[in-house]
Coordinates of C-alpha atoms in Angstrom, one line a residue:
Chain A
M11 CA 22.1 84.2 59.7
E12 CA 20.0 82.9 62.6
T13 CA 18.7 84.6 65.7
T14 CA 21.4 83.1 68.0
L15 CA 24.2 84.5 65.8
R16 CA 22.4 87.8 65.2
D17 CA 22.1 88.2 69.0
A18 CA 25.8 87.5 69.4
Q19 CA 26.7 90.0 66.7
A20 CA 24.6 92.7 68.5
G21 CA 26.1 91.8 71.8
I22 CA 29.6 92.1 70.5
G23 CA 28.8 95.4 68.8
A24 CA 27.5 96.9 72.0
A25 CA 30.5 95.7 74.0
L26 CA 32.8 97.2 71.4
D27 CA 30.9 100.5 71.6
G28 CA 31.6 100.5 75.3
A29 CA 35.3 99.7 74.9
L30 CA 35.6 102.7 72.5
A31 CA 33.5 105.1 74.5
G32 CA 36.5 107.1 75.8
F33 CA 38.2 107.7 72.5
D34 CA 37.3 111.0 70.8
G35 CA 38.5 113.0 67.7
P36 CA 39.1 111.6 64.2
V37 CA 41.1 108.6 65.4
G38 CA 38.3 107.5 67.8
D39 CA 35.7 108.0 65.1
A40 CA 37.8 106.0 62.7
M41 CA 38.2 103.2 65.2
R42 CA 34.4 103.0 65.6
H43 CA 34.0 103.1 61.8
A44 CA 36.5 100.3 61.3
L45 CA 34.7 98.1 63.9
A46 CA 31.2 98.8 62.6
G47 CA 29.2 96.3 60.5
G48 CA 31.4 93.2 60.6
K49 CA 30.1 89.7 60.7
R50 CA 31.8 89.2 64.1
L51 CA 32.7 85.7 63.1
R52 CA 35.9 85.8 65.2
G53 CA 34.2 87.3 68.2
I54 CA 31.4 84.7 68.0
L55 CA 34.0 81.9 67.9
A56 CA 35.4 83.3 71.2
L57 CA 32.0 83.4 72.8
E58 CA 31.0 79.9 71.7
S59 CA 34.4 78.3 72.5
A60 CA 34.3 79.8 76.0
A61 CA 30.7 78.7 76.4
L62 CA 31.7 75.1 76.0
F63 CA 33.5 75.4 79.4
D64 CA 30.9 77.6 81.1
V65 CA 33.2 80.6 81.2
P66 CA 31.2 83.7 82.4
A67 CA 29.9 85.6 79.3
D68 CA 31.3 89.0 80.3
R69 CA 34.9 87.5 80.4
A70 CA 34.5 85.8 77.0
M71 CA 33.1 89.0 75.7
R72 CA 36.4 90.8 76.4
A73 CA 38.3 88.2 74.3
A74 CA 35.6 88.6 71.6
C75 CA 36.2 92.3 71.5
A76 CA 40.0 91.9 71.5
I77 CA 40.0 89.6 68.4
E78 CA 37.5 91.9 66.6
A79 CA 39.8 94.8 67.3
V80 CA 42.9 93.0 65.9
H81 CA 40.9 91.9 62.9
A82 CA 39.6 95.4 62.3
Y83 CA 43.2 96.8 62.6
S84 CA 44.5 94.3 60.0
L85 CA 41.7 95.3 57.6
V86 CA 42.4 99.1 58.0
H87 CA 46.1 98.7 57.3
D88 CA 45.5 96.1 54.6
D89 CA 43.1 98.5 52.8
L90 CA 45.8 101.3 52.7
P91 CA 46.9 102.5 49.2
C92 CA 50.4 101.0 49.8
M93 CA 48.8 97.6 50.5
D94 CA 45.6 96.5 48.8
D95 CA 44.4 100.0 48.0
D96 CA 40.7 99.3 48.6
D97 CA 38.0 102.0 48.6
L98 CA 35.1 99.9 50.0
R99 CA 34.9 97.7 53.1
R100 CA 31.7 96.3 54.7
G101 CA 29.7 98.4 52.2
R102 CA 31.2 101.7 53.4
P103 CA 34.3 103.8 52.5
T104 CA 37.5 102.4 53.9
V105 CA 39.1 104.5 56.7
H106 CA 41.7 106.2 54.6
R107 CA 38.9 107.2 52.0
Q108 CA 36.6 108.5 54.7
W109 CA 39.4 110.3 56.6
D110 CA 43.0 110.2 55.3
E111 CA 46.0 107.8 55.4
A112 CA 47.5 109.2 58.6
T113 CA 44.2 108.7 60.5
A114 CA 44.0 105.1 59.0
V115 CA 47.5 104.3 60.2
L116 CA 46.9 105.7 63.7
A117 CA 43.4 104.1 64.0
G118 CA 44.8 100.7 63.0
D119 CA 47.7 101.1 65.5
A120 CA 45.3 102.0 68.3
L121 CA 42.9 99.2 67.5
Q122 CA 45.8 96.7 67.9
T123 CA 46.8 98.4 71.2
L124 CA 43.2 98.2 72.4
A125 CA 43.1 94.5 72.0
F126 CA 45.9 93.9 74.4
E127 CA 44.5 96.5 76.8
L128 CA 41.2 94.6 76.9
L129 CA 42.8 91.3 77.5
A130 CA 45.3 92.5 80.2
D131 CA 42.6 94.2 82.3
P132 CA 41.7 92.3 85.6
A133 CA 38.0 92.2 84.4
T134 CA 39.0 89.6 81.8
D135 CA 40.0 87.0 84.4
P136 CA 40.9 87.3 88.1
D137 CA 44.0 85.1 87.3
G138 CA 46.8 87.2 85.9
A139 CA 48.5 84.1 84.3
I140 CA 45.3 83.5 82.3
R141 CA 45.3 87.2 81.1
A142 CA 49.0 87.0 80.2
D143 CA 48.5 83.8 78.3
L144 CA 45.7 85.4 76.3
V145 CA 48.0 88.3 75.4
L146 CA 50.9 86.0 74.6
T147 CA 49.0 83.7 72.3
L148 CA 47.2 86.7 70.5
A149 CA 50.6 88.4 70.0
Q150 CA 52.0 85.2 68.6
A151 CA 49.0 84.8 66.2
A152 CA 49.1 88.4 65.0
G153 CA 52.8 89.3 64.9
A154 CA 55.8 88.8 62.5
A155 CA 55.6 85.0 62.8
G156 CA 51.8 85.0 62.4
M157 CA 49.3 87.2 60.5
V158 CA 51.9 89.8 59.6
R159 CA 54.1 87.2 58.1
G160 CA 51.1 85.9 56.0
Q161 CA 50.5 89.4 54.7
A162 CA 54.2 89.8 53.9
L163 CA 54.2 86.5 52.0
D164 CA 51.0 87.6 50.1
I165 CA 52.7 90.8 49.0
A166 CA 55.9 88.9 48.0
A167 CA 53.7 86.5 45.9
E168 CA 52.4 89.4 43.8
S169 CA 55.8 90.0 42.3
A170 CA 57.1 86.4 42.3
A171 CA 58.1 84.8 39.0
A172 CA 55.9 81.8 39.4
P173 CA 52.4 81.6 40.8
L174 CA 52.1 79.9 44.3
S175 CA 51.6 76.2 44.5
L176 CA 48.5 74.8 46.3
D177 CA 50.7 73.9 49.3
E178 CA 52.2 77.4 49.4
I179 CA 48.7 79.0 49.2
K180 CA 47.7 76.8 52.2
A181 CA 50.7 77.8 54.2
L182 CA 50.2 81.5 53.4
Q183 CA 46.5 81.4 54.3
R184 CA 47.1 79.5 57.5
L185 CA 49.1 82.5 58.6
K186 CA 47.2 85.4 57.0
T187 CA 43.6 84.4 57.9
G188 CA 44.0 81.1 59.8
R189 CA 45.8 82.4 62.9
L190 CA 43.2 85.0 63.7
L191 CA 40.4 82.5 63.2
E192 CA 42.3 80.0 65.5
W193 CA 43.0 82.4 68.3
P194 CA 39.4 82.9 69.6
C195 CA 38.9 79.1 69.7
R196 CA 42.2 78.9 71.7
A197 CA 41.1 81.8 73.9
G198 CA 37.9 79.9 74.9
A199 CA 40.0 77.0 76.1
I200 CA 42.4 79.3 77.9
L201 CA 39.6 81.0 79.8
G202 CA 38.0 77.6 80.5
R203 CA 41.3 76.1 81.7
A204 CA 40.6 73.3 79.1
D205 CA 42.6 71.3 76.6
P206 CA 42.5 73.4 73.3
A207 CA 43.3 70.4 71.0
P208 CA 39.7 69.7 69.7
L209 CA 39.1 73.4 69.2
L210 CA 42.4 74.0 67.4
D211 CA 41.5 71.1 65.0
Y212 CA 38.1 72.7 64.4
A213 CA 39.7 76.0 63.7
A214 CA 42.3 74.6 61.3
K215 CA 39.5 73.0 59.2
L216 CA 37.3 76.1 59.5
G217 CA 40.1 78.4 58.5
L218 CA 40.8 76.5 55.3
A219 CA 37.1 76.3 54.4
F220 CA 36.8 80.0 55.1
Q221 CA 39.6 80.9 52.7
I222 CA 38.2 78.6 49.9
A223 CA 34.8 80.2 50.4
D224 CA 36.5 83.6 50.2
D225 CA 38.2 82.7 46.9
L226 CA 34.8 81.4 45.5
L227 CA 33.2 84.6 46.7
D228 CA 35.8 86.6 44.8
V229 CA 34.9 84.7 41.6
E230 CA 31.2 84.2 41.9
G231 CA 30.0 86.7 44.5
D232 CA 27.9 89.8 44.2
A233 CA 29.9 92.9 45.2
D234 CA 26.9 94.7 46.6
A235 CA 26.1 91.9 49.0
A236 CA 29.7 91.4 49.8
G237 CA 30.2 95.1 50.5
K238 CA 33.7 95.1 49.0
A239 CA 35.4 94.9 45.6
L240 CA 35.4 91.4 44.0
R241 CA 37.1 89.8 41.0
K242 CA 40.4 91.1 42.4
D243 CA 42.2 87.8 42.4
A244 CA 41.7 87.0 38.7
A245 CA 42.5 90.6 37.7
A246 CA 45.8 90.4 39.6
G247 CA 46.5 87.0 38.1
K248 CA 46.7 85.6 41.6
A249 CA 46.9 81.9 42.3
T250 CA 44.0 80.8 44.6
F251 CA 42.3 77.6 45.7
V252 CA 39.8 78.2 42.8
S253 CA 42.5 78.9 40.2
H254 CA 44.2 75.6 41.2
L255 CA 41.2 73.3 41.7
G256 CA 38.4 74.9 39.7
A257 CA 35.2 76.2 41.3
K258 CA 33.5 72.9 41.5
A259 CA 36.3 70.9 43.2
A260 CA 37.1 73.9 45.5
R261 CA 33.5 73.9 46.6
A262 CA 33.5 70.2 47.3
R263 CA 36.7 70.6 49.3
A264 CA 35.2 73.3 51.4
V265 CA 32.1 71.2 52.1
Q266 CA 34.3 68.3 53.1
L267 CA 36.4 70.6 55.4
V268 CA 33.2 71.8 57.1
E269 CA 32.2 68.3 57.8
Q270 CA 35.6 67.6 59.3
A271 CA 35.3 70.8 61.4
E272 CA 31.9 69.6 62.7
M273 CA 33.4 66.2 63.6
S274 CA 36.2 67.9 65.6
V275 CA 33.8 69.3 68.1
L276 CA 31.5 66.3 68.4
I277 CA 32.9 65.5 71.8
Y278 CA 31.2 68.7 73.2
S279 CA 27.9 67.3 71.9
E280 CA 25.0 69.7 72.1
K281 CA 27.1 72.5 73.6
A282 CA 28.9 72.8 70.3
A283 CA 25.7 73.1 68.2
T284 CA 26.5 76.8 67.3
L285 CA 30.1 76.1 66.5
R286 CA 28.8 73.5 64.0
K287 CA 26.3 76.0 62.6
I288 CA 29.2 78.5 62.2
A289 CA 31.2 76.0 60.2
R290 CA 28.2 75.5 57.8
Y291 CA 27.6 79.3 57.6
V292 CA 31.2 80.0 56.6
V293 CA 30.9 78.3 53.3
A294 CA 27.3 79.5 52.6
R295 CA 27.9 83.2 53.3
D296 CA 27.6 85.9 50.6
R297 CA 30.1 88.4 52.2
Chain B
M10 CA 77.7 109.2 76.9
E11 CA 79.6 107.3 79.7
T12 CA 80.7 103.7 80.0
T13 CA 77.7 102.7 82.2
L14 CA 75.2 104.0 79.7
R15 CA 77.2 102.6 76.7
D16 CA 77.2 99.2 78.3
A17 CA 73.5 99.3 78.9
Q18 CA 72.9 100.4 75.2
A19 CA 75.0 97.4 74.0
G20 CA 73.1 95.0 76.3
I21 CA 69.7 96.2 75.1
G22 CA 70.9 96.0 71.5
A23 CA 72.0 92.4 72.0
A24 CA 68.8 91.5 73.7
L25 CA 66.8 93.0 70.9
D26 CA 68.8 91.0 68.4
G27 CA 67.8 87.9 70.3
A28 CA 64.1 88.8 70.4
L29 CA 64.1 89.4 66.6
A30 CA 66.2 86.3 65.7
G31 CA 63.2 84.3 64.5
F32 CA 61.8 86.9 62.0
D33 CA 63.0 86.6 58.4
G34 CA 62.1 88.2 55.1
P35 CA 61.9 92.0 54.4
V36 CA 59.6 92.6 57.4
G37 CA 62.1 90.9 59.8
D38 CA 64.9 92.9 58.3
A39 CA 62.9 96.1 58.5
M40 CA 62.2 95.5 62.2
R41 CA 66.0 95.0 62.8
H42 CA 66.7 98.2 60.8
A43 CA 64.1 100.2 62.8
L44 CA 65.6 99.0 66.1
A45 CA 69.2 99.6 65.2
G46 CA 71.2 102.5 66.4
G47 CA 68.9 104.2 68.9
K48 CA 70.0 105.9 72.1
R49 CA 68.0 103.3 74.1
L50 CA 67.0 106.0 76.5
R51 CA 63.6 104.4 77.3
G52 CA 65.2 100.9 77.6
I53 CA 67.8 102.2 80.0
L54 CA 65.1 103.9 82.1
A55 CA 63.5 100.5 82.5
L56 CA 66.8 98.8 83.5
E57 CA 67.7 101.6 86.0
S58 CA 64.2 101.9 87.5
A59 CA 64.0 98.1 88.0
A60 CA 67.6 98.1 89.5
L61 CA 66.4 100.4 92.3
F62 CA 64.3 97.5 93.6
D63 CA 66.9 94.7 92.9
V64 CA 64.8 93.2 90.1
P65 CA 66.8 90.5 88.3
A66 CA 68.4 92.1 85.2
D67 CA 67.1 89.5 82.7
R68 CA 63.5 90.4 83.7
A69 CA 64.0 94.1 83.4
M70 CA 65.7 93.6 80.0
R71 CA 62.4 92.2 78.6
A72 CA 60.6 95.4 79.7
A73 CA 63.5 97.4 78.2
C74 CA 63.2 95.6 74.8
A75 CA 59.4 96.0 74.9
I76 CA 59.5 99.8 75.2
E77 CA 62.2 100.1 72.6
A78 CA 60.0 98.0 70.2
V79 CA 57.0 100.3 70.9
H80 CA 59.2 103.4 70.4
A81 CA 60.7 102.0 67.2
Y82 CA 57.2 101.2 65.9
S83 CA 56.0 104.7 66.6
L84 CA 59.0 106.2 64.7
V85 CA 58.5 103.9 61.7
H86 CA 54.9 104.9 61.3
D87 CA 55.5 108.5 62.2
D88 CA 58.1 108.7 59.4
L89 CA 55.7 107.5 56.7
P90 CA 54.9 109.8 53.8
C91 CA 51.3 110.3 55.1
M92 CA 52.6 111.4 58.5
D93 CA 55.9 113.3 58.9
D94 CA 57.4 112.1 55.5
D95 CA 61.0 111.7 56.8
D96 CA 63.8 110.2 54.7
L97 CA 66.4 109.9 57.5
R98 CA 66.3 108.5 61.0
R99 CA 69.2 107.7 63.2
G100 CA 71.5 108.6 60.3
R101 CA 70.1 106.0 58.0
P102 CA 67.2 105.8 55.5
T103 CA 63.8 105.4 57.1
V104 CA 62.1 102.0 56.6
H105 CA 59.8 103.1 53.8
R106 CA 62.8 104.6 52.0
Q107 CA 65.0 101.6 52.4
W108 CA 62.1 99.2 51.6
D109 CA 58.7 100.5 50.8
E110 CA 55.6 101.8 52.5
A111 CA 53.9 98.4 52.8
T112 CA 56.9 97.0 54.5
A113 CA 57.1 100.0 56.9
V114 CA 53.4 99.6 57.9
L115 CA 53.8 95.9 58.5
A116 CA 57.2 96.2 60.3
G117 CA 55.7 98.9 62.6
D118 CA 52.7 96.7 63.3
A119 CA 54.8 93.7 64.1
L120 CA 57.1 95.8 66.4
Q121 CA 54.1 96.8 68.4
T122 CA 52.9 93.2 68.7
L123 CA 56.4 92.1 69.7
A124 CA 56.4 94.4 72.7
F125 CA 53.3 92.7 74.1
E126 CA 54.6 89.3 73.3
L127 CA 57.8 90.0 75.2
L128 CA 56.0 91.3 78.3
A129 CA 53.4 88.5 78.4
D130 CA 55.9 85.7 78.3
P131 CA 56.5 83.8 81.6
A132 CA 60.2 84.7 81.4
T133 CA 59.3 88.3 82.2
D134 CA 58.0 87.5 85.7
P135 CA 56.8 84.3 87.3
D136 CA 53.7 86.2 88.5
G137 CA 51.1 86.4 85.7
A138 CA 49.5 89.4 87.4
I139 CA 52.7 91.4 87.1
R140 CA 53.0 90.5 83.4
A141 CA 49.4 91.4 82.8
D142 CA 49.9 94.8 84.6
L143 CA 53.0 95.5 82.4
V144 CA 50.9 94.8 79.3
L145 CA 47.9 96.9 80.5
T146 CA 50.0 99.9 81.5
L147 CA 52.0 99.9 78.2
A148 CA 48.8 99.6 76.2
Q149 CA 47.3 102.5 78.1
A150 CA 50.5 104.6 77.5
A151 CA 50.7 103.7 73.8
G152 CA 47.0 103.6 72.7
A153 CA 44.3 106.0 71.6
A154 CA 44.2 107.7 75.0
G155 CA 48.1 107.9 75.2
M156 CA 50.8 108.3 72.5
V157 CA 48.5 107.8 69.5
R158 CA 46.2 110.6 70.9
G159 CA 49.3 112.8 71.1
Q160 CA 50.2 112.1 67.5
A161 CA 46.6 112.8 66.4
L162 CA 46.6 116.1 68.3
D163 CA 50.0 117.0 66.7
I164 CA 48.6 116.3 63.2
A165 CA 45.4 118.4 64.0
A166 CA 47.6 121.3 65.2
E167 CA 49.3 121.6 61.8
S168 CA 46.0 122.6 60.2
A169 CA 44.6 124.6 63.2
A170 CA 43.8 128.3 62.7
A171 CA 45.9 129.4 65.7
P172 CA 49.2 128.1 66.9
L173 CA 49.0 126.0 70.1
S174 CA 49.4 127.7 73.5
L175 CA 52.2 126.7 75.8
D176 CA 49.7 124.7 77.9
E177 CA 48.4 122.9 74.8
I178 CA 52.0 122.1 73.8
K179 CA 52.6 120.7 77.2
A180 CA 49.4 118.6 77.1
L181 CA 50.3 117.3 73.6
Q182 CA 53.9 116.4 74.5
R183 CA 52.9 114.7 77.8
L184 CA 50.9 112.3 75.5
K185 CA 53.1 112.1 72.4
T186 CA 56.5 111.6 74.0
G187 CA 55.8 111.7 77.8
R188 CA 53.8 108.5 78.1
L189 CA 56.5 106.3 76.5
L190 CA 59.2 107.9 78.7
E191 CA 57.0 107.4 81.8
W192 CA 56.2 103.7 81.1
P193 CA 59.7 102.2 81.6
C194 CA 59.9 104.0 85.0
R195 CA 56.5 102.6 85.9
A196 CA 57.6 99.2 84.7
G197 CA 60.6 99.2 87.1
A198 CA 58.2 99.8 90.0
I199 CA 55.8 97.1 88.8
L200 CA 58.5 94.5 88.5
G201 CA 59.8 95.6 91.9
R202 CA 56.4 95.5 93.5
A203 CA 57.1 99.1 94.7
D204 CA 55.3 102.4 94.9
P205 CA 55.8 104.1 91.5
A206 CA 55.1 107.7 92.7
P207 CA 58.7 109.0 92.9
L208 CA 59.6 107.5 89.5
L209 CA 56.4 108.9 87.9
D210 CA 57.4 112.3 89.2
Y211 CA 60.9 111.9 87.9
A212 CA 59.5 110.8 84.5
A213 CA 57.1 113.8 84.2
K214 CA 60.0 116.2 84.7
L215 CA 62.3 114.2 82.5
G216 CA 59.7 114.0 79.7
L217 CA 59.2 117.8 79.6
A218 CA 62.9 118.5 79.7
F219 CA 63.4 116.0 76.9
Q220 CA 60.8 117.7 74.7
I221 CA 62.3 121.2 75.3
A222 CA 65.7 119.8 74.5
D223 CA 64.2 118.3 71.3
D224 CA 62.8 121.7 70.3
L225 CA 66.2 123.3 71.0
L226 CA 67.9 120.6 69.0
D227 CA 65.6 121.3 66.0
V228 CA 66.6 125.0 66.1
E229 CA 70.3 124.8 67.1
G230 CA 71.4 121.2 66.4
D231 CA 73.6 119.7 63.7
A232 CA 71.7 117.4 61.4
D233 CA 74.7 115.1 60.8
A234 CA 75.1 114.5 64.6
A235 CA 71.4 114.2 65.1
G236 CA 71.0 111.7 62.2
K237 CA 67.7 113.2 61.2
A238 CA 66.3 116.2 59.4
L239 CA 66.3 119.4 61.6
R240 CA 64.8 122.9 61.3
K241 CA 61.5 121.3 60.6
D242 CA 59.4 123.1 63.3
A243 CA 60.2 126.6 62.1
A244 CA 59.7 125.6 58.4
A245 CA 56.3 124.2 59.3
G246 CA 55.5 127.3 61.4
K247 CA 54.9 125.0 64.4
A248 CA 54.5 126.4 67.9
T249 CA 57.1 124.8 70.2
F250 CA 58.6 125.5 73.7
V251 CA 61.3 127.5 71.9
S252 CA 58.9 129.6 69.7
H253 CA 57.0 130.5 72.9
L254 CA 59.8 131.1 75.4
G255 CA 62.8 131.8 73.2
A256 CA 65.9 129.6 73.2
K257 CA 67.5 131.1 76.3
A258 CA 64.4 130.8 78.6
A259 CA 63.6 127.4 77.2
R260 CA 67.1 126.2 78.0
A261 CA 66.8 127.6 81.6
R262 CA 63.5 125.8 82.0
A263 CA 65.0 122.5 80.8
V264 CA 67.9 122.8 83.3
Q265 CA 65.4 123.6 86.1
L266 CA 63.3 120.5 85.2
V267 CA 66.4 118.3 85.2
E268 CA 67.2 119.5 88.7
Q269 CA 63.6 118.7 89.8
A270 CA 63.9 115.3 88.2
E271 CA 67.1 114.6 90.1
M272 CA 65.3 115.7 93.3
S273 CA 62.4 113.3 92.7
V274 CA 64.7 110.2 93.0
L275 CA 66.8 111.5 95.9
I276 CA 65.0 109.0 98.2
Y277 CA 66.8 106.1 96.4
S278 CA 70.1 107.7 97.2
E279 CA 73.1 106.2 95.4
K280 CA 71.0 103.6 93.6
A281 CA 69.5 106.4 91.5
A282 CA 72.9 107.8 90.4
T283 CA 72.4 106.7 86.8
L284 CA 68.9 108.0 86.7
R285 CA 70.2 111.4 87.7
K286 CA 72.9 111.1 85.1
I287 CA 70.3 110.3 82.5
A288 CA 68.3 113.4 83.4
R289 CA 71.4 115.6 82.9
Y290 CA 72.3 113.7 79.6
V291 CA 68.8 114.4 78.2
V292 CA 69.3 118.2 78.0
A293 CA 73.0 117.9 76.9
R294 CA 72.5 115.4 74.0
D295 CA 73.1 116.3 70.4
R296 CA 70.7 113.8 68.9

C-alpha cells in the first residue's frame, strides 16, 4: 500500500484513539483492540469521497471514524462463538478470546453507539440536517434492512437445503458487505452537498469486486498474511463467487468490476486518483 | 395501571409495530418479540415530557419508540447466556431461548440501529439540529460512558472481592438504568426547545426510586406477575439497596424519592399530572 494510503490509515488510527480516549475498563480496552490494525478501507473511502468536494478534512474524519466503528462492531459480533466462532482477527485474538463473550457483546454494542455519537456531534458539520442525514443513512445501511439482514441471510444459507445461486450470493453480499462500503462514499457526497450517484455507482462495483477478492483470498490466500482463518468457505461447503465461477473467471470478473469502478469516478478527473487506486488495491490485497 | 397510561401503552405498541413492519425473517420476528409486552415506561416518559411543551404527539411518539427500541436491545443482550443467562422476560421466553443466540445478538444490534434511524428521520422534527441533538444525547446515554458502562460495572461487581458500597450501587444504577430513564425526559425538552433541568431532576429521583423498587421486587415480588425470574440478587450474593438498607428502610427511601420527583415537576402544574402518577406507579408496580 502506498504512502498516501498509509498516511490516511495512520490519520484514522489517531482520530479513533482520540474518540476512544474517555472509555476505560475492559470494555474500553476491548473497543480499542477491536479498532486496532484494520486496513481502514471504509474510512479512507469517506476521506477520499469527501475530498472530491473540498470538505474540511476534520469533518470527513468524523465520518471515517464512524464507519470504522460500525465495521469493527460488526466484526466483533460476527466473530462470537454463536456466529462465526473465530479466534483470530487482524492477526490477533478476537475480543471474546482476549476477554470474554460478555465483554465482546458490550464492546460491539458500544462501538455501534459511538458511530452515531460521532456523526451527531456539532463538530461533524454545523448544519444539523447534514448530521441527521449522515445518521439516517448509516442506520439504514447497518440495520435490519441492511448489513444485519445480510448477516441473517448468510446464517440462514448455512442450513438451507440447496446452495445459493450466483444472484442470491450477489444480493446477500450487497447487504452484508456492500452497504458498509457504500455508506462512506455516500457520506462524502452528503458532507459535500453533492450528487451521490457517481460515487454510489463506484461503490457498487467496488463492493462486488471486494467480495470476489475475499472469496479468492479464502481459497488462495496465506492465513499469516491475512491475519485470520482461511479455507473456511470450502470447509463449510459454502457457495461463493469462486465455487460458482471458478477462480480464473472470478478473478477476471473482479478485474472487470475494478475497471468499471474506475470509470464511474472519471468525471472527478485527477481528484479521484486515490479512489481509482483503492479500487485496484481491493483486488490485489493479501488480507 | 390507569386508562391514560394504558392508552399510551397501546399507542406506543402500535407505533412500534409500524416501525418494524418492513423487517422480515427471524431477526424481524425476534425484534417484534423483544418489543412486545413491555410496560412502556420509558416511552410514556417521552410522550408526557414532550406534552408539557405542546410538542405534536406524532413527533414525541418517534422518540418514545426510539427509547423503547434501545431498552429492548439492552434486555435482549443482557439476557444472553454470557450475560445474565435469563430464560424468561415479560412472561415469555427470552429471544435466545425462542430462537438462538445468533438471532438474539443480531436482533439486539438491529434494535439499537432502529432507534437512531427513527430519531434521524425528518418526520421526527423539521429542524435537523433537533434530530441530531436527540441522536447525540441518546448515544451518550446508551454508550460506553452511559448504560454499557453501567452493565460492565455490574459484571465486574460479581467477581469483586468486596460487595459494592451504597454509593457504588447508586453510581452503577445511575448509569445502568438511570441514563435510559433520563433520556426520554430530556428528549421531551429537546423537542419542546425547553430547559431540561426540572425534568432531569425528576428523572434522577425517579430512576433511583425505580431501582430500589426493582430490588424490592426481586426480594418480595411474585415471579408470575413479574414475568421474569426473581430472587436472583440474593442467590448471587449481590449487594443491593435492600441488602444495605433492609426492606423497610429501602421502601421508605423509595417513597421519599417519589415525593421529591413529584416536587421537581410542580412548576408544570396540571400538565405534569401524569408524570406525577408515573412516579407513584414506579414504586407500586408488581413487574
